[in-house]
Amino acid sequence: MKRNRVIDLLKSDALPQSIKVSGWVRSLRAGKDVAFMALSDGSSAATLQVVMEGSLPAFEELCKTGTGSAVTVCGVLRESPAKGQSVELLAEKIEVTGAADDSYPLQKKRHSFEFLRTIAHLRPRTNTFGAVFRLRSSLAHAVHRFFEERGFLYVHTPIITASDCEGAGEMFRVTTLPPQLAAAPDFSRDFFGRATSLTVSGQLEGELFAQAFTDIYTFGPTFRAENSNTSRHAAEFWMIEPEMAFADLMDDAALAEEFFRYLCHHVLGKCAEDMAFFDEHVEKGLCERIRKVADSSFEVMEYTEAIRHLKQATVSFQYPVSWGLDLQSEHERYITEKIVGGPTFLVNYPKEIKAFYMRQNDDNKTVAAMDLLVPKVGEIIGGSQREERLDILLAKMCACGINPDSLQWYLDTRRWGSTPHAGFGLGFERVLMYLSGMENIRDVIPFPRTPGHAEF
Ligand code: 4AD
Ligand code: MG
């Protein structure tokens, strides 16, 4: 079934034409013998102007149709004599399939993003969230296209897992044990016969597939019980994780840069209307900012050098800076915004602050880690070359307190046919924030889950 969508009708050049279209009323201006209805079906930021003349059946009744009502309109699509739109629909019949009265919360006035979060079930019907979720959908398609064009295999890694990939202990427990047993749980009696959680990353399983298919990626939901109530953290977020066999850290950074720039080009080309909306209403100069990044090559900076810059900084930071400490968002943003002025790969971090699977460098102090930092957002990608040497990996796991018995399947790939390999994770919401100018992660995911919040 192919239905008429507003986005196509607005571009139609076969006029006049009899059509039927359905959507929701954004506004209705009624005069004595004529009324104008702005109709949206979510396909476009623009609305279709429906002209209602006095001769329309039930004209007076229809003039009372409230904002938010669902309608189906039959009529003639024609060139619009008025300014502001090229086509309009002269209504011959209007059916109100679901009326909305004036208690509808989205009357024609500006609402704060905070208020709209409390009505996340209705906010997709606003201009801003229409644009956000069209962008999100289009970008997801672009992610798959990028990897498919390059021969990467798409792997569905499990959502329920028994391993903590990042080793940070920020897992949501999955259990069917009754609450009264929660204090001293016996996981051998649990659903899976062992302790399980929601995944924090598909990487470990992704690595297994890279050792068979060479280039793979995952794209799915991930969960972290981080108790950080920031504008950049969600407890449920989506991540894209490519993994390449026979690849090192610089191959990894090259893929990350190509991917990131591809996504920038994609939104400028394929989501131009929504990007223009963000540019006008959310962040002035957005498209210019994205265009520059799409056409630039990214800096690479050593962690050690970043620390030197941070120590020399004249601004004062809330968190301490010294070699061996992890970087906070304020430090990341200082590097990418003030020192470099563009996207920056920070590489070779101290081994103590990174996950167990990262490849040990010859200095024995750092690992082959790579974070991509971008202005406004800070860390948007985290990746690394993986430790492919069995003995070193085993020693590292022991040093990190990870029982090798629990990850025998992971170690097997180092036992038989091990390869140098590398990958990264791109936070899908973070890239959406970056590309839309939206400043809160809660406003780029349909139903945000953050500490204390899991409505809808
Ligand atoms: O740096 P992270 O923790 O890396 C990993 O998970 C690796 N296993 C990836 C890999 O090498 N395959 O997370 C990767 C990215 C971050 O750079 C950030 O963009 C995003 O995931 N991210 C979050 N986004 C939203 N809310 C959170 N709580 C996030 N935590 C990480
Ligand atoms: Mg990280």
Short mmCIF file of C-alpha atoms and ligand atoms in Angstrom, two decimals:
data_model
loop_
_atom_site.label_atom_id
_atom_site.label_comp_id
_atom_site.label_asym_id
_atom_site.label_seq_id
_atom_site.Cartn_x
_atom_site.Cartn_y
_atom_site.Cartn_z
CA MET A 1 0.00 0.00 0.00
CA LYS A 2 1.35 3.42 -0.96
CA ARG A 3 -0.38 6.25 0.81
CA ASN A 4 -0.13 9.95 0.08
CA ARG A 5 2.31 11.70 2.38
CA VAL A 6 2.51 15.43 2.92
CA ILE A 7 6.21 15.55 2.02
CA ASP A 8 5.51 14.19 -1.47
CA LEU A 9 2.33 16.19 -2.01
CA LEU A 10 4.18 19.44 -1.32
CA LYS A 11 6.57 18.62 -4.17
CA SER A 12 3.93 17.34 -6.55
CA ASP A 13 3.93 18.83 -10.03
CA ALA A 14 0.98 16.84 -11.41
CA LEU A 15 -1.62 19.51 -10.62
CA PRO A 16 -4.54 19.65 -10.22
CA GLN A 17 -5.06 16.16 -8.82
CA SER A 18 -7.77 14.46 -6.73
CA ILE A 19 -6.26 12.93 -3.61
CA LYS A 20 -6.90 11.65 -0.12
CA VAL A 21 -4.54 12.36 2.77
CA SER A 22 -4.63 11.78 6.53
CA GLY A 23 -2.92 13.49 9.43
CA TRP A 24 -3.30 15.68 12.49
CA VAL A 25 -4.44 19.27 12.67
CA ARG A 26 -1.66 21.65 13.65
CA SER A 27 -3.79 24.78 13.46
CA LEU A 28 -7.06 25.99 12.05
CA ARG A 29 -7.91 29.57 11.12
CA ALA A 30 -11.59 30.05 10.38
CA GLY A 31 -13.15 33.05 8.68
CA LYS A 32 -16.75 33.60 7.65
CA ASP A 33 -16.87 31.56 4.44
CA VAL A 34 -13.44 30.03 4.36
CA ALA A 35 -11.06 28.28 6.77
CA PHE A 36 -7.44 27.13 6.54
CA MET A 37 -6.20 24.02 8.23
CA ALA A 38 -2.49 23.16 8.59
CA LEU A 39 -2.18 19.39 8.31
CA SER A 40 0.82 17.35 9.45
CA ASP A 41 1.41 13.63 9.00
CA GLY A 42 4.95 13.60 10.41
CA SER A 43 6.63 13.11 7.04
CA SER A 44 7.89 16.68 6.83
CA ALA A 45 8.48 19.76 8.94
CA ALA A 46 6.17 21.62 6.58
CA THR A 47 2.41 21.29 6.82
CA LEU A 48 -0.11 20.98 4.00
CA GLN A 49 -2.57 23.83 3.77
CA VAL A 50 -6.12 22.53 3.51
CA VAL A 51 -8.59 25.09 2.20
CA MET A 52 -12.14 24.69 3.51
CA GLU A 53 -14.79 26.69 1.69
CA GLY A 54 -18.29 27.50 2.94
CA SER A 55 -19.77 24.93 0.51
CA LEU A 56 -17.89 22.07 2.20
CA PRO A 57 -20.36 19.64 3.86
CA ALA A 58 -20.62 20.39 7.62
CA PHE A 59 -18.41 23.47 7.15
CA GLU A 60 -19.40 25.17 10.38
CA GLU A 61 -18.99 22.06 12.46
CA LEU A 62 -15.58 21.36 10.86
CA CYS A 63 -14.40 24.89 11.65
CA LYS A 64 -14.43 23.84 15.30
CA THR A 65 -11.99 20.97 14.74
CA GLY A 66 -9.40 21.33 17.49
CA THR A 67 -5.62 21.32 17.25
CA GLY A 68 -4.41 17.73 17.53
CA SER A 69 -7.48 16.17 15.91
CA ALA A 70 -6.93 13.33 13.46
CA VAL A 71 -8.54 13.88 10.05
CA THR A 72 -8.78 12.35 6.61
CA VAL A 73 -9.25 14.85 3.81
CA CYS A 74 -10.39 14.19 0.24
CA GLY A 75 -10.07 16.97 -2.27
CA VAL A 76 -8.17 18.57 -5.12
CA LEU A 77 -4.48 19.29 -4.79
CA ARG A 78 -3.80 22.49 -6.72
CA GLU A 79 -1.35 25.31 -7.12
CA SER A 80 -1.70 27.73 -4.29
CA PRO A 81 -2.45 31.30 -5.24
CA ALA A 82 -1.31 32.48 -1.81
CA LYS A 83 2.22 33.15 -0.63
CA GLY A 84 3.99 30.75 1.69
CA GLN A 85 3.27 27.45 -0.06
CA SER A 86 3.28 26.19 -3.63
CA VAL A 87 0.41 23.72 -3.32
CA GLU A 88 -2.75 23.50 -1.26
CA LEU A 89 -5.59 21.06 -0.92
CA LEU A 90 -9.11 22.25 -1.66
CA ALA A 91 -11.21 20.05 0.60
CA GLU A 92 -14.28 18.26 -0.74
CA LYS A 93 -14.83 16.02 2.25
CA ILE A 94 -13.25 15.93 5.71
CA GLU A 95 -13.69 13.08 8.14
CA VAL A 96 -12.62 13.68 11.76
CA THR A 97 -11.52 10.24 12.91
CA GLY A 98 -10.46 11.38 16.37
CA ALA A 99 -11.34 14.80 17.73
CA ALA A 100 -9.12 16.65 20.20
CA ASP A 101 -10.57 19.35 22.41
CA ASP A 102 -8.83 22.31 23.97
CA SER A 103 -7.45 20.18 26.81
CA TYR A 104 -4.89 18.92 24.25
CA PRO A 105 -1.57 20.00 25.78
CA LEU A 106 0.13 21.00 22.53
CA GLN A 107 -1.76 24.16 21.73
CA LYS A 108 0.04 26.58 19.45
CA LYS A 109 2.62 28.05 21.80
CA ARG A 110 6.22 27.33 22.56
CA HIS A 111 6.79 24.70 25.23
CA SER A 112 10.02 24.09 27.10
CA PHE A 113 11.92 20.87 26.41
CA GLU A 114 11.54 20.06 30.13
CA PHE A 115 7.76 20.23 29.90
CA LEU A 116 7.73 18.23 26.67
CA ARG A 117 9.72 15.44 28.36
CA THR A 118 6.78 14.98 30.74
CA ILE A 119 4.58 14.33 27.71
CA ALA A 120 7.05 12.23 25.74
CA HIS A 121 4.09 10.32 24.30
CA LEU A 122 2.86 13.49 22.57
CA ARG A 123 6.06 15.40 21.85
CA PRO A 124 6.70 13.60 18.52
CA ARG A 125 3.83 15.74 17.21
CA THR A 126 5.79 18.98 17.73
CA ASN A 127 8.03 20.57 15.10
CA THR A 128 11.25 20.07 17.03
CA PHE A 129 10.67 16.43 17.93
CA GLY A 130 9.32 15.69 14.49
CA ALA A 131 12.68 16.86 13.15
CA VAL A 132 14.66 14.98 15.83
CA PHE A 133 13.01 11.64 15.21
CA ARG A 134 13.10 11.94 11.43
CA LEU A 135 16.81 12.66 11.77
CA ARG A 136 17.25 9.69 14.09
CA SER A 137 15.52 7.33 11.67
CA SER A 138 17.41 8.58 8.64
CA LEU A 139 20.74 8.41 10.46
CA ALA A 140 20.09 4.82 11.51
CA HIS A 141 19.55 3.88 7.87
CA ALA A 142 22.77 5.73 6.97
CA VAL A 143 24.71 3.73 9.58
CA HIS A 144 23.65 0.46 8.00
CA ARG A 145 24.33 1.76 4.49
CA PHE A 146 27.86 2.87 5.42
CA PHE A 147 28.82 -0.55 6.69
CA GLU A 148 27.01 -2.51 4.03
CA GLU A 149 28.77 -0.52 1.31
CA ARG A 150 32.07 -1.56 2.85
CA GLY A 151 31.28 -5.24 3.22
CA PHE A 152 30.87 -5.30 7.02
CA LEU A 153 28.72 -8.09 8.45
CA TYR A 154 25.88 -6.92 10.71
CA VAL A 155 25.83 -9.01 13.91
CA HIS A 156 23.05 -9.10 16.50
CA THR A 157 24.86 -9.48 19.79
CA PRO A 158 22.89 -10.57 22.87
CA ILE A 159 21.12 -8.11 25.11
CA ILE A 160 21.22 -10.45 28.09
CA THR A 161 24.77 -11.32 29.01
CA ALA A 162 26.87 -12.88 31.74
CA SER A 163 29.96 -10.70 31.16
CA ASP A 164 30.80 -7.09 32.02
CA CYS A 165 32.68 -5.92 28.94
CA GLU A 166 33.80 -2.59 30.33
CA GLY A 167 34.54 -3.99 33.77
CA ALA A 168 32.98 -0.98 35.41
CA GLY A 169 30.35 -2.99 37.30
CA GLU A 170 27.57 -0.75 36.00
CA MET A 171 25.26 -3.57 35.03
CA PHE A 172 21.50 -3.94 35.41
CA ARG A 173 20.82 -7.37 36.88
CA VAL A 174 18.41 -9.61 34.98
CA THR A 175 16.69 -12.05 37.31
CA THR A 176 13.46 -13.93 37.87
CA LEU A 177 14.30 -14.70 41.51
CA PRO A 178 11.56 -13.47 43.84
CA PRO A 179 12.35 -10.21 45.66
CA GLN A 180 12.55 -11.91 49.07
CA LEU A 181 15.65 -13.78 47.84
CA ALA A 182 17.36 -10.64 46.53
CA ALA A 183 19.38 -10.04 49.69
CA ALA A 184 21.32 -13.30 49.29
CA PRO A 185 20.61 -14.43 45.74
CA ASP A 186 21.48 -17.98 44.69
CA PHE A 187 21.95 -17.50 40.97
CA SER A 188 22.22 -21.22 40.33
CA ARG A 189 18.46 -21.22 40.96
CA ASP A 190 17.89 -18.21 38.72
CA PHE A 191 16.38 -18.38 35.22
CA PHE A 192 19.69 -18.90 33.42
CA GLY A 193 21.33 -20.81 36.26
CA ARG A 194 23.85 -18.01 36.67
CA ALA A 195 24.06 -14.27 37.25
CA THR A 196 23.08 -12.28 34.17
CA SER A 197 22.69 -8.62 33.25
CA LEU A 198 21.72 -6.31 30.43
CA THR A 199 24.68 -5.75 28.14
CA VAL A 200 26.88 -2.65 28.45
CA SER A 201 28.46 -3.35 25.04
CA GLY A 202 28.31 -5.92 22.27
CA GLN A 203 32.06 -5.73 21.76
CA LEU A 204 33.25 -9.04 23.18
CA GLU A 205 30.78 -11.02 21.09
CA GLY A 206 31.53 -8.69 18.16
CA GLU A 207 35.21 -9.61 18.43
CA LEU A 208 34.33 -13.29 18.08
CA PHE A 209 32.52 -12.58 14.84
CA ALA A 210 35.37 -10.42 13.51
CA GLN A 211 37.55 -13.50 13.93
CA ALA A 212 35.36 -15.22 11.35
CA PHE A 213 33.99 -12.50 9.08
CA THR A 214 36.91 -10.00 9.23
CA ASP A 215 34.81 -6.82 9.33
CA ILE A 216 31.63 -6.68 11.39
CA TYR A 217 29.46 -4.19 13.23
CA THR A 218 26.71 -4.22 15.81
CA PHE A 219 24.02 -1.59 16.29
CA GLY A 220 21.75 -2.02 19.24
CA PRO A 221 20.62 -0.88 22.67
CA THR A 222 23.06 -0.91 25.58
CA PHE A 223 22.44 -0.35 29.25
CA ARG A 224 24.50 1.25 31.99
CA ALA A 225 23.57 1.72 35.60
CA GLU A 226 25.80 4.79 35.88
CA ASN A 227 24.35 7.08 38.45
CA SER A 228 25.32 10.15 36.49
CA ASN A 229 22.55 12.63 35.95
CA THR A 230 24.17 14.59 33.15
CA SER A 231 22.88 15.87 29.84
CA ARG A 232 25.09 13.32 28.02
CA HIS A 233 24.35 10.07 29.87
CA ALA A 234 21.37 7.77 29.54
CA ALA A 235 20.85 4.42 31.26
CA GLU A 236 19.61 2.98 27.96
CA PHE A 237 21.32 4.18 24.81
CA TRP A 238 22.16 2.84 21.37
CA MET A 239 25.65 2.10 20.25
CA ILE A 240 27.28 1.22 16.93
CA GLU A 241 30.31 -1.03 17.37
CA PRO A 242 32.42 -2.00 14.36
CA GLU A 243 35.27 -4.47 14.76
CA MET A 244 38.00 -5.23 12.19
CA ALA A 245 40.38 -8.18 12.15
CA PHE A 246 43.88 -7.60 10.76
CA ALA A 247 43.73 -3.96 11.82
CA ASP A 248 45.58 -1.68 14.22
CA LEU A 249 44.80 1.53 16.07
CA MET A 250 45.41 3.79 13.10
CA ASP A 251 43.13 1.67 10.88
CA ASP A 252 40.55 2.05 13.63
CA ALA A 253 40.89 5.84 13.71
CA ALA A 254 40.73 5.98 9.91
CA LEU A 255 37.45 4.02 9.91
CA ALA A 256 36.03 6.17 12.71
CA GLU A 257 36.86 9.36 10.83
CA GLU A 258 35.43 8.11 7.55
CA PHE A 259 32.26 6.96 9.33
CA PHE A 260 31.77 10.18 11.26
CA ARG A 261 32.26 12.34 8.20
CA TYR A 262 29.89 10.11 6.22
CA LEU A 263 27.18 10.73 8.81
CA CYS A 264 27.79 14.50 8.60
CA HIS A 265 27.45 14.44 4.81
CA HIS A 266 24.38 12.28 5.10
CA VAL A 267 22.38 14.67 7.26
CA LEU A 268 23.39 17.72 5.22
CA GLY A 269 22.35 16.03 2.00
CA LYS A 270 19.43 13.81 2.94
CA CYS A 271 17.93 15.66 5.91
CA ALA A 272 18.40 19.20 4.59
CA GLU A 273 14.94 20.42 5.57
CA ASP A 274 15.21 19.25 9.17
CA MET A 275 18.82 20.47 9.41
CA ALA A 276 17.64 23.92 8.28
CA PHE A 277 15.05 23.78 11.04
CA PHE A 278 17.69 22.98 13.68
CA ASP A 279 19.93 25.70 12.28
CA GLU A 280 17.16 28.26 12.64
CA HIS A 281 15.56 27.19 15.92
CA VAL A 282 18.09 25.16 17.91
CA GLU A 283 21.64 26.23 17.06
CA LYS A 284 22.48 29.10 14.75
CA GLY A 285 25.28 28.18 12.35
CA LEU A 286 24.77 24.44 12.84
CA CYS A 287 24.94 23.46 9.17
CA GLU A 288 28.13 25.45 8.64
CA ARG A 289 29.68 23.76 11.68
CA ILE A 290 28.78 20.29 10.40
CA ARG A 291 29.92 21.10 6.86
CA LYS A 292 33.37 22.10 8.12
CA VAL A 293 33.72 18.83 10.02
CA ALA A 294 32.46 16.80 7.07
CA ASP A 295 35.27 18.21 4.94
CA SER A 296 38.11 18.30 7.46
CA SER A 297 40.62 15.70 8.55
CA PHE A 298 40.75 15.02 12.26
CA GLU A 299 43.68 15.68 14.59
CA VAL A 300 45.40 12.88 16.47
CA MET A 301 46.86 13.76 19.88
CA GLU A 302 48.63 11.60 22.47
CA TYR A 303 47.02 11.46 25.91
CA THR A 304 50.35 12.61 27.38
CA GLU A 305 50.31 15.70 25.20
CA ALA A 306 46.71 16.44 26.17
CA ILE A 307 47.72 16.39 29.84
CA ARG A 308 50.49 18.86 29.07
CA HIS A 309 47.99 21.24 27.42
CA LEU A 310 45.55 20.88 30.30
CA LYS A 311 48.25 21.65 32.86
CA GLN A 312 49.20 24.79 30.98
CA ALA A 313 45.59 25.93 30.69
CA THR A 314 44.78 29.31 32.17
CA VAL A 315 41.18 28.30 32.93
CA SER A 316 40.53 26.43 36.17
CA PHE A 317 38.96 23.00 36.06
CA GLN A 318 36.65 21.46 38.61
CA TYR A 319 38.46 18.10 38.47
CA PRO A 320 42.22 17.59 38.91
CA VAL A 321 44.56 17.02 35.98
CA SER A 322 47.56 14.76 36.18
CA TRP A 323 49.11 11.97 34.15
CA GLY A 324 47.27 8.76 35.01
CA LEU A 325 43.90 10.33 35.80
CA ASP A 326 40.91 9.91 33.53
CA LEU A 327 39.73 12.96 31.64
CA GLN A 328 36.46 14.57 32.59
CA SER A 329 34.06 16.14 30.15
CA GLU A 330 35.43 19.64 30.93
CA HIS A 331 38.94 18.47 29.97
CA GLU A 332 37.77 16.74 26.81
CA ARG A 333 35.90 19.81 25.71
CA TYR A 334 38.85 22.08 26.44
CA ILE A 335 41.08 19.97 24.19
CA THR A 336 38.67 19.72 21.29
CA GLU A 337 37.20 23.23 21.57
CA LYS A 338 40.11 25.40 22.73
CA ILE A 339 43.32 23.59 21.80
CA VAL A 340 42.37 21.95 18.51
CA GLY A 341 39.13 23.62 17.48
CA GLY A 342 37.70 20.48 15.90
CA PRO A 343 37.31 16.71 16.25
CA THR A 344 40.33 15.14 17.91
CA PHE A 345 41.44 11.56 18.43
CA LEU A 346 43.11 11.18 21.79
CA VAL A 347 45.27 8.05 21.74
CA ASN A 348 47.43 5.91 24.03
CA TYR A 349 45.86 6.33 27.45
CA PRO A 350 47.34 5.04 30.73
CA LYS A 351 46.47 1.37 31.05
CA GLU A 352 45.01 1.77 34.55
CA ILE A 353 42.08 3.89 33.39
CA LYS A 354 41.03 1.74 30.44
CA ALA A 355 39.29 -1.63 30.04
CA PHE A 356 41.11 -4.97 30.25
CA TYR A 357 40.84 -5.83 26.55
CA MET A 358 42.92 -2.90 25.24
CA ARG A 359 46.29 -3.70 23.72
CA GLN A 360 49.33 -3.03 25.85
CA ASN A 361 51.85 -0.65 24.23
CA ASP A 362 55.61 -1.33 24.29
CA ASP A 363 56.12 1.34 26.98
CA ASN A 364 54.20 -0.96 29.39
CA LYS A 365 52.42 2.12 30.71
CA THR A 366 49.83 2.89 28.07
CA VAL A 367 47.33 1.00 25.95
CA ALA A 368 46.33 1.45 22.31
CA ALA A 369 43.11 3.30 23.14
CA MET A 370 41.42 5.90 21.00
CA ASP A 371 38.66 8.32 21.95
CA LEU A 372 37.16 10.76 19.49
CA LEU A 373 36.40 14.07 21.16
CA VAL A 374 34.20 16.66 19.47
CA PRO A 375 33.25 20.23 20.38
CA LYS A 376 30.04 20.62 22.42
CA VAL A 377 29.71 16.92 23.26
CA GLY A 378 33.17 15.73 24.35
CA GLU A 379 33.71 11.97 23.95
CA ILE A 380 31.58 10.63 21.15
CA ILE A 381 33.58 7.51 20.24
CA GLY A 382 35.55 5.14 22.47
CA GLY A 383 37.69 2.48 20.86
CA SER A 384 40.96 0.62 20.85
CA GLN A 385 43.20 -2.00 19.36
CA ARG A 386 42.53 -5.23 21.28
CA GLU A 387 45.05 -7.36 23.11
CA GLU A 388 45.50 -10.31 20.77
CA ARG A 389 48.40 -11.99 22.68
CA LEU A 390 47.03 -14.71 24.93
CA ASP A 391 49.68 -14.52 27.66
CA ILE A 392 49.49 -10.76 28.00
CA LEU A 393 45.68 -10.81 27.95
CA LEU A 394 45.60 -13.47 30.67
CA ALA A 395 47.98 -11.47 32.85
CA LYS A 396 45.90 -8.35 32.29
CA MET A 397 42.67 -10.08 33.26
CA CYS A 398 44.22 -11.33 36.46
CA ALA A 399 45.51 -7.83 37.23
CA CYS A 400 41.99 -6.46 36.70
CA GLY A 401 40.42 -9.14 38.93
CA ILE A 402 38.62 -10.88 36.05
CA ASN A 403 38.41 -14.65 36.37
CA PRO A 404 39.72 -16.11 33.06
CA ASP A 405 37.39 -19.12 33.51
CA SER A 406 34.41 -16.82 32.97
CA LEU A 407 35.73 -15.71 29.57
CA GLN A 408 37.18 -18.91 28.12
CA TRP A 409 35.23 -18.38 24.91
CA TYR A 410 36.82 -14.95 24.52
CA LEU A 411 40.29 -16.33 25.19
CA ASP A 412 39.76 -19.12 22.64
CA THR A 413 39.98 -16.57 19.81
CA ARG A 414 43.51 -15.82 21.04
CA ARG A 415 44.28 -19.54 21.23
CA TRP A 416 43.41 -20.35 17.64
CA GLY A 417 43.91 -17.97 14.74
CA SER A 418 44.42 -14.79 16.73
CA THR A 419 44.76 -11.57 14.72
CA PRO A 420 45.63 -8.00 15.52
CA HIS A 421 42.21 -6.37 15.61
CA ALA A 422 40.54 -3.14 16.57
CA GLY A 423 37.15 -1.51 16.91
CA PHE A 424 35.19 1.29 18.50
CA GLY A 425 31.81 2.28 19.84
CA LEU A 426 29.91 5.34 18.68
CA GLY A 427 27.13 6.54 20.97
CA PHE A 428 24.14 7.01 18.67
CA GLU A 429 22.47 9.62 20.88
CA ARG A 430 25.72 11.55 21.23
CA VAL A 431 26.08 11.79 17.46
CA LEU A 432 22.45 12.88 17.19
CA MET A 433 23.09 15.64 19.73
CA TYR A 434 26.14 16.69 17.79
CA LEU A 435 24.33 16.79 14.45
CA SER A 436 21.11 18.44 15.62
CA GLY A 437 22.46 20.89 18.17
CA MET A 438 20.07 19.45 20.79
CA GLU A 439 21.79 19.81 24.14
CA ASN A 440 20.19 17.10 26.25
CA ILE A 441 20.40 13.38 25.53
CA ARG A 442 16.82 13.06 26.84
CA ASP A 443 15.66 14.99 23.79
CA VAL A 444 17.15 12.76 21.09
CA ILE A 445 15.86 9.37 22.30
CA PRO A 446 12.13 8.62 22.12
CA PHE A 447 11.66 7.53 25.74
CA PRO A 448 14.70 8.42 27.87
CA ARG A 449 15.74 6.23 30.78
CA THR A 450 17.82 8.09 33.36
CA PRO A 451 18.21 7.71 37.13
CA GLY A 452 14.72 7.99 38.62
CA HIS A 453 12.97 8.02 35.24
CA ALA A 454 11.50 5.16 33.23
CA GLU A 455 8.04 6.43 32.27
CA PHE A 456 6.20 5.37 29.17
O1 4AD B 1 33.72 4.35 25.62
P1 4AD B 1 32.70 3.26 25.77
O2 4AD B 1 32.36 2.84 27.14
O3 4AD B 1 33.26 2.06 24.90
C1 4AD B 1 32.72 0.81 24.81
O4 4AD B 1 31.65 0.48 25.24
C2 4AD B 1 33.53 -0.11 23.95
N1 4AD B 1 33.11 -1.48 24.24
C3 4AD B 1 33.34 0.26 22.51
C4 4AD B 1 34.13 -0.58 21.57
O5 4AD B 1 35.33 -0.44 21.52
N2 4AD B 1 33.49 -1.46 20.83
O6 4AD B 1 31.36 3.70 25.04
C5 4AD B 1 31.37 4.03 23.66
C6 4AD B 1 30.53 5.27 23.39
C7 4AD B 1 31.00 6.51 24.12
O7 4AD B 1 32.07 7.14 23.44
C8 4AD B 1 29.74 7.34 24.13
O8 4AD B 1 29.55 7.98 22.89
C9 4AD B 1 28.66 6.30 24.29
O9 4AD B 1 29.20 5.07 23.87
N3 4AD B 1 28.22 6.18 25.69
C10 4AD B 1 27.06 6.68 26.15
N4 4AD B 1 26.08 7.35 25.55
C11 4AD B 1 25.02 7.70 26.30
N5 4AD B 1 24.88 7.42 27.60
C12 4AD B 1 25.84 6.72 28.26
N6 4AD B 1 25.66 6.41 29.54
C13 4AD B 1 26.99 6.32 27.53
N7 4AD B 1 28.11 5.63 27.84
C14 4AD B 1 28.83 5.55 26.71
MG MG B 2 34.74 5.69 26.78
#
